[in-house]
Amino acid sequence: MSSVYHDPAEASQPYKEPTPLPSDVPKVSELGTTSAPLKSAAFFIGDYCKEFNEDFMLCKAENRDPAHCLKEGRRVTRCAIDLITKMRENCGQVFEDHWQCLEKNNHEFYMCRKPERALNNCMFEKLGLTKTIPGTPAGKTPIHEVKNPVFTGVQR
Amino acid sequence: MSSTQFRQDMPPPGGFNAIKYKRNLPFRGPSGLVILGGVTAVCTYGFYRVGRGNIEKRELEREKVWSRINLVPLLLAEGDRDAYRRQQAALEREKAIMKDVPGWEAGKSVYNNPRYRSGEWIVVL
């Protein structure tokens, strides 16, 4: 063991733990989606996987030990994989347009309302999922449906 | 006294020109009151937009926060699996290293508290 402290962030190679998961834990493939598609799909994940997500978070509230909620966690991941696969099949191009827009616009929703509306329409028609933002003041249009917002991209 | 030729100084035929006594004030733009009113109107509209923008900014922030909240279980589940894998690997390593020490309990917390606490050390490269 070295006695001098080396900042892991400045290490020449990343620290890797090569040991796989113990074999008694069922395997689940990771989602592997990057941040932009995740952000684009976030509200649909919240809608589609609501029960699994809430179950998992309640389990985490019981105990923070990573070993405690592995089963619930697998369900959450499987549900998200299921949803992303469905989105790719049903709304592939629209989904791609939206997350590419997010990627190019600093991940700001308000810069990408046009592709977002197309995606929301497609998701509602094909999968029956809606984007709802909890806590929107009663009687107000949700921010993603405002016709003439103050904040827009310079080039619409 | 001979008859001296002299001329009585008289106004020019047709009379003098009219004396220009009126002030020459060309139109110099809208009046102060109009400018003041215009500035007030522009400022009022601007503050109205600022107010609308503040409300909208709050909603945009809520949208962003909820998009992240919706992703928390997914990312946490993935992170937990990785943390569990590393924990188990570290436990195996500890067992192998300390197998000759009698009475050593691998992975035992130094605190007499069953509550889970995350690792106290980091890997030094």
mmCIF file of C-alpha atoms in Angstrom:
data_model
loop_
_atom_site.group_PDB
_atom_site.id
_atom_site.type_symbol
_atom_site.label_atom_id
_atom_site.label_comp_id
_atom_site.label_asym_id
_atom_site.label_seq_id
_atom_site.Cartn_x
_atom_site.Cartn_y
_atom_site.Cartn_z
ATOM 1 C CA MET A 1 0.000 0.000 0.000
ATOM 2 C CA SER A 2 1.216 3.432 -0.813
ATOM 3 C CA SER A 3 1.442 5.846 2.054
ATOM 4 C CA VAL A 4 1.109 9.017 -0.014
ATOM 5 C CA TYR A 5 -2.410 10.148 -0.727
ATOM 6 C CA HIS A 6 -3.242 10.232 -4.420
ATOM 7 C CA ASP A 7 -6.412 11.930 -5.492
ATOM 8 C CA PRO A 8 -8.510 9.277 -7.245
ATOM 9 C CA ALA A 9 -9.788 11.939 -9.628
ATOM 10 C CA GLU A 10 -6.237 12.492 -10.882
ATOM 11 C CA ALA A 11 -5.317 8.828 -11.184
ATOM 12 C CA SER A 12 -3.899 7.732 -14.498
ATOM 13 C CA GLN A 13 -6.405 4.910 -14.714
ATOM 14 C CA PRO A 14 -9.791 4.542 -13.079
ATOM 15 C CA TYR A 15 -10.154 2.303 -10.072
ATOM 16 C CA LYS A 16 -12.001 -0.811 -11.071
ATOM 17 C CA GLU A 17 -13.447 -3.530 -8.927
ATOM 18 C CA PRO A 18 -13.428 -6.522 -11.243
ATOM 19 C CA THR A 19 -15.313 -8.890 -8.956
ATOM 20 C CA PRO A 20 -18.783 -9.618 -10.383
ATOM 21 C CA LEU A 21 -21.982 -9.638 -8.337
ATOM 22 C CA PRO A 22 -22.386 -12.734 -6.144
ATOM 23 C CA SER A 23 -24.090 -15.476 -8.120
ATOM 24 C CA ASP A 24 -27.043 -15.699 -5.708
ATOM 25 C CA VAL A 25 -28.217 -12.262 -6.898
ATOM 26 C CA PRO A 26 -30.316 -12.549 -10.076
ATOM 27 C CA LYS A 27 -28.771 -10.822 -13.047
ATOM 28 C CA VAL A 28 -30.396 -7.765 -14.548
ATOM 29 C CA SER A 29 -28.970 -5.832 -17.451
ATOM 30 C CA GLU A 30 -28.326 -2.181 -16.686
ATOM 31 C CA LEU A 31 -30.237 0.464 -18.548
ATOM 32 C CA GLY A 32 -27.122 2.015 -20.083
ATOM 33 C CA THR A 33 -28.984 5.107 -21.304
ATOM 34 C CA THR A 34 -27.126 8.399 -21.168
ATOM 35 C CA SER A 35 -28.353 11.554 -19.506
ATOM 36 C CA ALA A 36 -30.204 13.197 -22.399
ATOM 37 C CA PRO A 37 -32.510 10.257 -23.237
ATOM 38 C CA LEU A 38 -33.065 9.742 -19.521
ATOM 39 C CA LYS A 39 -34.074 13.357 -19.049
ATOM 40 C CA SER A 40 -36.285 13.181 -22.111
ATOM 41 C CA ALA A 41 -38.001 10.044 -20.794
ATOM 42 C CA ALA A 42 -38.002 11.095 -17.122
ATOM 43 C CA PHE A 43 -41.676 12.018 -16.809
ATOM 44 C CA PHE A 44 -42.758 8.905 -18.682
ATOM 45 C CA ILE A 45 -40.609 6.737 -16.442
ATOM 46 C CA GLY A 46 -42.257 8.459 -13.497
ATOM 47 C CA ASP A 47 -45.689 7.709 -14.960
ATOM 48 C CA TYR A 48 -45.112 4.214 -16.319
ATOM 49 C CA CYS A 49 -43.058 2.827 -13.398
ATOM 50 C CA LYS A 50 -44.838 4.705 -10.617
ATOM 51 C CA GLU A 51 -45.627 1.646 -8.486
ATOM 52 C CA PHE A 52 -42.155 0.114 -8.741
ATOM 53 C CA ASN A 53 -40.485 3.458 -8.065
ATOM 54 C CA GLU A 54 -42.596 4.158 -5.010
ATOM 55 C CA ASP A 55 -42.109 0.633 -3.735
ATOM 56 C CA PHE A 56 -38.358 1.008 -4.085
ATOM 57 C CA MET A 57 -38.253 4.395 -2.376
ATOM 58 C CA LEU A 58 -40.396 3.135 0.509
ATOM 59 C CA CYS A 59 -37.994 0.222 0.858
ATOM 60 C CA LYS A 60 -35.054 2.634 0.898
ATOM 61 C CA ALA A 61 -36.800 4.652 3.584
ATOM 62 C CA GLU A 62 -36.868 1.476 5.703
ATOM 63 C CA ASN A 63 -33.159 0.854 5.416
ATOM 64 C CA ARG A 64 -30.386 2.558 3.472
ATOM 65 C CA ASP A 65 -28.355 -0.622 3.144
ATOM 66 C CA PRO A 66 -27.741 -1.362 -0.571
ATOM 67 C CA ALA A 67 -28.358 -5.049 0.132
ATOM 68 C CA HIS A 68 -31.827 -4.372 1.494
ATOM 69 C CA CYS A 69 -33.617 -3.270 -1.670
ATOM 70 C CA LEU A 70 -31.915 -5.248 -4.432
ATOM 71 C CA LYS A 71 -35.131 -6.998 -5.452
ATOM 72 C CA GLU A 72 -37.134 -3.781 -5.682
ATOM 73 C CA GLY A 73 -34.239 -2.151 -7.506
ATOM 74 C CA ARG A 74 -34.236 -4.888 -10.146
ATOM 75 C CA ARG A 75 -37.932 -4.308 -10.719
ATOM 76 C CA VAL A 76 -37.328 -0.582 -11.169
ATOM 77 C CA THR A 77 -34.574 -1.204 -13.707
ATOM 78 C CA ARG A 78 -36.580 -3.808 -15.625
ATOM 79 C CA CYS A 79 -39.526 -1.442 -15.811
ATOM 80 C CA ALA A 80 -37.327 1.395 -17.116
ATOM 81 C CA ILE A 81 -35.742 -0.907 -19.716
ATOM 82 C CA ASP A 82 -39.216 -1.979 -20.758
ATOM 83 C CA LEU A 83 -40.347 1.612 -21.155
ATOM 84 C CA ILE A 84 -37.269 2.753 -23.094
ATOM 85 C CA THR A 85 -37.657 -0.228 -25.450
ATOM 86 C CA LYS A 86 -41.318 0.645 -25.998
ATOM 87 C CA MET A 87 -40.444 4.285 -26.638
ATOM 88 C CA ARG A 88 -37.837 3.264 -29.194
ATOM 89 C CA GLU A 89 -40.309 0.987 -30.944
ATOM 90 C CA ASN A 90 -43.282 3.331 -30.968
ATOM 91 C CA CYS A 91 -41.860 6.846 -31.016
ATOM 92 C CA GLY A 92 -38.276 6.225 -32.099
ATOM 93 C CA GLN A 93 -37.692 9.216 -34.333
ATOM 94 C CA VAL A 94 -39.600 11.704 -32.155
ATOM 95 C CA PHE A 95 -37.791 10.490 -29.046
ATOM 96 C CA GLU A 96 -34.456 10.781 -30.804
ATOM 97 C CA ASP A 97 -35.266 14.313 -31.999
ATOM 98 C CA HIS A 98 -36.138 15.442 -28.496
ATOM 99 C CA TRP A 99 -33.122 14.044 -26.721
ATOM 100 C CA GLN A 100 -30.789 15.261 -29.432
ATOM 101 C CA CYS A 101 -32.314 18.714 -28.935
ATOM 102 C CA LEU A 102 -31.774 18.451 -25.167
ATOM 103 C CA GLU A 103 -28.200 17.366 -25.751
ATOM 104 C CA LYS A 104 -27.548 20.426 -27.902
ATOM 105 C CA ASN A 105 -29.339 22.889 -25.611
ATOM 106 C CA ASN A 106 -27.704 22.346 -22.249
ATOM 107 C CA HIS A 107 -30.462 19.911 -21.181
ATOM 108 C CA GLU A 108 -33.016 22.713 -20.860
ATOM 109 C CA PHE A 109 -36.613 21.680 -21.420
ATOM 110 C CA TYR A 110 -37.728 25.177 -22.414
ATOM 111 C CA MET A 111 -35.377 25.212 -25.396
ATOM 112 C CA CYS A 112 -36.980 22.076 -26.869
ATOM 113 C CA ARG A 113 -40.723 22.584 -26.631
ATOM 114 C CA LYS A 114 -41.414 21.755 -30.269
ATOM 115 C CA PRO A 115 -39.875 18.259 -30.305
ATOM 116 C CA GLU A 116 -41.178 17.738 -26.777
ATOM 117 C CA ARG A 117 -44.787 18.342 -27.847
ATOM 118 C CA ALA A 118 -44.360 15.905 -30.705
ATOM 119 C CA LEU A 119 -42.989 13.331 -28.264
ATOM 120 C CA ASN A 120 -45.751 13.951 -25.722
ATOM 121 C CA ASN A 121 -48.424 13.553 -28.398
ATOM 122 C CA CYS A 122 -46.836 10.373 -29.699
ATOM 123 C CA MET A 123 -46.487 8.908 -26.215
ATOM 124 C CA PHE A 124 -50.094 9.690 -25.391
ATOM 125 C CA GLU A 125 -51.414 8.215 -28.624
ATOM 126 C CA LYS A 126 -49.274 5.086 -28.672
ATOM 127 C CA LEU A 127 -48.728 4.271 -25.005
ATOM 128 C CA GLY A 128 -51.287 6.402 -23.186
ATOM 129 C CA LEU A 129 -48.649 8.080 -21.016
ATOM 130 C CA THR A 130 -48.886 11.742 -20.130
ATOM 131 C CA LYS A 131 -46.362 14.181 -18.769
ATOM 132 C CA THR A 132 -47.660 15.658 -15.531
ATOM 133 C CA ILE A 133 -45.604 17.934 -13.308
ATOM 134 C CA PRO A 134 -46.765 17.548 -9.700
ATOM 135 C CA GLY A 135 -47.376 20.759 -7.804
ATOM 136 C CA THR A 136 -48.449 22.918 -10.741
ATOM 137 C CA PRO A 137 -50.695 25.687 -9.310
ATOM 138 C CA ALA A 138 -54.372 24.845 -9.742
ATOM 139 C CA GLY A 139 -56.007 26.431 -12.775
ATOM 140 C CA LYS A 140 -52.699 27.264 -14.438
ATOM 141 C CA THR A 141 -51.481 25.753 -17.703
ATOM 142 C CA PRO A 142 -48.611 23.390 -17.029
ATOM 143 C CA ILE A 143 -45.363 24.999 -18.114
ATOM 144 C CA HIS A 144 -44.752 22.562 -20.960
ATOM 145 C CA GLU A 145 -48.083 23.461 -22.573
ATOM 146 C CA VAL A 146 -47.868 27.264 -22.379
ATOM 147 C CA LYS A 147 -48.470 28.673 -25.870
ATOM 148 C CA ASN A 148 -46.409 31.849 -25.678
ATOM 149 C CA PRO A 149 -43.805 31.563 -22.932
ATOM 150 C CA VAL A 150 -41.476 34.331 -21.778
ATOM 151 C CA PHE A 151 -38.405 32.122 -21.882
ATOM 152 C CA THR A 152 -37.681 30.690 -25.311
ATOM 153 C CA GLY A 153 -34.586 29.951 -27.243
ATOM 154 C CA VAL A 154 -33.237 32.905 -29.215
ATOM 155 C CA GLN A 155 -33.765 30.879 -32.382
ATOM 156 C CA ARG A 156 -37.090 29.167 -31.992
ATOM 157 C CA MET B 1 -31.762 131.650 -47.801
ATOM 158 C CA SER B 2 -31.830 129.847 -51.020
ATOM 159 C CA SER B 3 -34.166 126.999 -51.290
ATOM 160 C CA THR B 4 -32.133 124.123 -49.918
ATOM 161 C CA GLN B 5 -32.801 120.813 -51.475
ATOM 162 C CA PHE B 6 -33.443 118.429 -48.665
ATOM 163 C CA ARG B 7 -35.375 115.228 -48.420
ATOM 164 C CA GLN B 8 -37.573 114.343 -45.585
ATOM 165 C CA ASP B 9 -36.543 110.870 -44.358
ATOM 166 C CA MET B 10 -39.568 108.790 -44.965
ATOM 167 C CA PRO B 11 -40.416 105.118 -44.685
ATOM 168 C CA PRO B 12 -39.762 103.132 -47.852
ATOM 169 C CA PRO B 13 -42.629 102.907 -50.178
ATOM 170 C CA GLY B 14 -45.004 100.253 -48.995
ATOM 171 C CA GLY B 15 -43.910 100.763 -45.415
ATOM 172 C CA PHE B 16 -41.350 99.026 -43.243
ATOM 173 C CA ASN B 17 -41.202 95.276 -42.960
ATOM 174 C CA ALA B 18 -43.070 93.866 -40.044
ATOM 175 C CA ILE B 19 -40.943 93.741 -36.936
ATOM 176 C CA LYS B 20 -40.014 90.141 -36.058
ATOM 177 C CA TYR B 21 -40.909 90.192 -32.466
ATOM 178 C CA LYS B 22 -42.335 86.647 -32.249
ATOM 179 C CA ARG B 23 -40.079 83.959 -30.708
ATOM 180 C CA ASN B 24 -38.714 81.527 -33.242
ATOM 181 C CA LEU B 25 -39.351 78.138 -31.612
ATOM 182 C CA PRO B 26 -39.330 75.253 -34.082
ATOM 183 C CA PHE B 27 -40.938 71.909 -32.990
ATOM 184 C CA ARG B 28 -38.289 70.143 -30.927
ATOM 185 C CA GLY B 29 -39.846 66.757 -30.361
ATOM 186 C CA PRO B 30 -42.526 65.452 -28.089
ATOM 187 C CA SER B 31 -43.159 67.197 -24.838
ATOM 188 C CA GLY B 32 -41.744 66.162 -21.538
ATOM 189 C CA LEU B 33 -45.061 64.789 -20.437
ATOM 190 C CA VAL B 34 -45.271 62.546 -23.482
ATOM 191 C CA ILE B 35 -41.725 61.248 -22.917
ATOM 192 C CA LEU B 36 -42.459 60.652 -19.257
ATOM 193 C CA GLY B 37 -45.622 58.819 -20.169
ATOM 194 C CA GLY B 38 -43.810 56.745 -22.773
ATOM 195 C CA VAL B 39 -41.030 55.779 -20.384
ATOM 196 C CA THR B 40 -43.580 54.861 -17.740
ATOM 197 C CA ALA B 41 -45.449 52.700 -20.236
ATOM 198 C CA VAL B 42 -42.287 50.907 -21.370
ATOM 199 C CA CYS B 43 -41.211 50.335 -17.766
ATOM 200 C CA THR B 44 -44.646 49.042 -16.800
ATOM 201 C CA TYR B 45 -44.608 46.544 -19.649
ATOM 202 C CA GLY B 46 -41.071 45.539 -18.736
ATOM 203 C CA PHE B 47 -41.941 44.893 -15.109
ATOM 204 C CA TYR B 48 -45.006 42.954 -16.210
ATOM 205 C CA ARG B 49 -42.762 40.726 -18.327
ATOM 206 C CA VAL B 50 -40.318 40.335 -15.452
ATOM 207 C CA GLY B 51 -43.146 39.240 -13.196
ATOM 208 C CA ARG B 52 -44.435 36.772 -15.749
ATOM 209 C CA GLY B 53 -40.881 35.557 -16.280
ATOM 210 C CA ASN B 54 -40.369 34.997 -12.556
ATOM 211 C CA ILE B 55 -43.520 32.890 -12.345
ATOM 212 C CA GLU B 56 -42.417 30.959 -15.399
ATOM 213 C CA LYS B 57 -38.910 30.458 -14.069
ATOM 214 C CA ARG B 58 -40.363 28.930 -10.922
ATOM 215 C CA GLU B 59 -42.396 26.504 -13.013
ATOM 216 C CA LEU B 60 -39.395 25.628 -15.163
ATOM 217 C CA GLU B 61 -37.427 24.913 -12.017
ATOM 218 C CA ARG B 62 -40.205 22.665 -10.750
ATOM 219 C CA GLU B 63 -40.232 20.838 -14.073
ATOM 220 C CA LYS B 64 -36.477 20.282 -13.887
ATOM 221 C CA VAL B 65 -36.597 19.138 -10.274
ATOM 222 C CA TRP B 66 -39.398 16.652 -10.974
ATOM 223 C CA SER B 67 -37.628 15.268 -14.009
ATOM 224 C CA ARG B 68 -34.750 14.473 -11.657
ATOM 225 C CA ILE B 69 -36.981 13.143 -8.893
ATOM 226 C CA ASN B 70 -38.512 10.730 -11.398
ATOM 227 C CA LEU B 71 -35.068 9.374 -12.171
ATOM 228 C CA VAL B 72 -33.901 8.981 -8.574
ATOM 229 C CA PRO B 73 -35.170 5.380 -8.017
ATOM 230 C CA LEU B 74 -33.662 4.192 -11.274
ATOM 231 C CA LEU B 75 -30.234 5.684 -10.650
ATOM 232 C CA LEU B 76 -30.254 4.725 -6.994
ATOM 233 C CA ALA B 77 -31.094 1.118 -7.851
ATOM 234 C CA GLU B 78 -28.237 0.955 -10.311
ATOM 235 C CA GLY B 79 -25.840 2.548 -7.841
ATOM 236 C CA ASP B 80 -26.971 0.191 -5.084
ATOM 237 C CA ARG B 81 -26.217 -2.889 -7.166
ATOM 238 C CA ASP B 82 -22.721 -1.590 -7.813
ATOM 239 C CA ALA B 83 -22.191 -0.643 -4.174
ATOM 240 C CA TYR B 84 -23.378 -4.087 -3.076
ATOM 241 C CA ARG B 85 -21.004 -5.770 -5.509
ATOM 242 C CA ARG B 86 -18.064 -3.741 -4.180
ATOM 243 C CA GLN B 87 -19.091 -4.388 -0.584
ATOM 244 C CA GLN B 88 -19.238 -8.123 -1.123
ATOM 245 C CA ALA B 89 -15.854 -8.095 -2.881
ATOM 246 C CA ALA B 90 -14.328 -6.119 -0.007
ATOM 247 C CA LEU B 91 -15.844 -8.561 2.494
ATOM 248 C CA GLU B 92 -14.345 -11.551 0.671
ATOM 249 C CA ARG B 93 -10.991 -9.803 0.567
ATOM 250 C CA GLU B 94 -11.149 -9.059 4.283
ATOM 251 C CA LYS B 95 -12.044 -12.665 5.053
ATOM 252 C CA ALA B 96 -9.091 -13.918 2.991
ATOM 253 C CA ILE B 97 -6.639 -11.480 4.572
ATOM 254 C CA MET B 98 -7.784 -12.026 8.181
ATOM 255 C CA LYS B 99 -8.376 -15.777 8.016
ATOM 256 C CA ASP B 100 -5.447 -16.474 10.378
ATOM 257 C CA VAL B 101 -6.608 -14.069 13.068
ATOM 258 C CA PRO B 102 -8.749 -15.927 15.596
ATOM 259 C CA GLY B 103 -11.981 -14.250 16.615
ATOM 260 C CA TRP B 104 -11.990 -11.772 13.749
ATOM 261 C CA GLU B 105 -15.438 -11.018 12.389
ATOM 262 C CA ALA B 106 -15.129 -9.764 8.825
ATOM 263 C CA GLY B 107 -17.302 -6.808 7.975
ATOM 264 C CA LYS B 108 -18.229 -6.107 11.567
ATOM 265 C CA SER B 109 -18.995 -2.507 12.298
ATOM 266 C CA VAL B 110 -16.941 -0.699 14.916
ATOM 267 C CA TYR B 111 -20.167 0.825 16.212
ATOM 268 C CA ASN B 112 -22.628 -1.037 18.370
ATOM 269 C CA ASN B 113 -25.536 0.070 16.217
ATOM 270 C CA PRO B 114 -27.415 -2.015 13.655
ATOM 271 C CA ARG B 115 -28.195 1.022 11.500
ATOM 272 C CA TYR B 116 -26.503 0.921 8.097
ATOM 273 C CA ARG B 117 -23.682 3.361 7.519
ATOM 274 C CA SER B 118 -21.806 3.752 4.289
ATOM 275 C CA GLY B 119 -18.123 2.978 4.053
ATOM 276 C CA GLU B 120 -15.776 5.105 6.120
ATOM 277 C CA TRP B 121 -12.811 4.692 3.827
ATOM 278 C CA ILE B 122 -12.063 5.280 0.183
ATOM 279 C CA VAL B 123 -9.766 3.386 -2.117
ATOM 280 C CA VAL B 124 -6.380 5.087 -2.366
ATOM 281 C CA LEU B 125 -4.721 4.549 -5.705
#
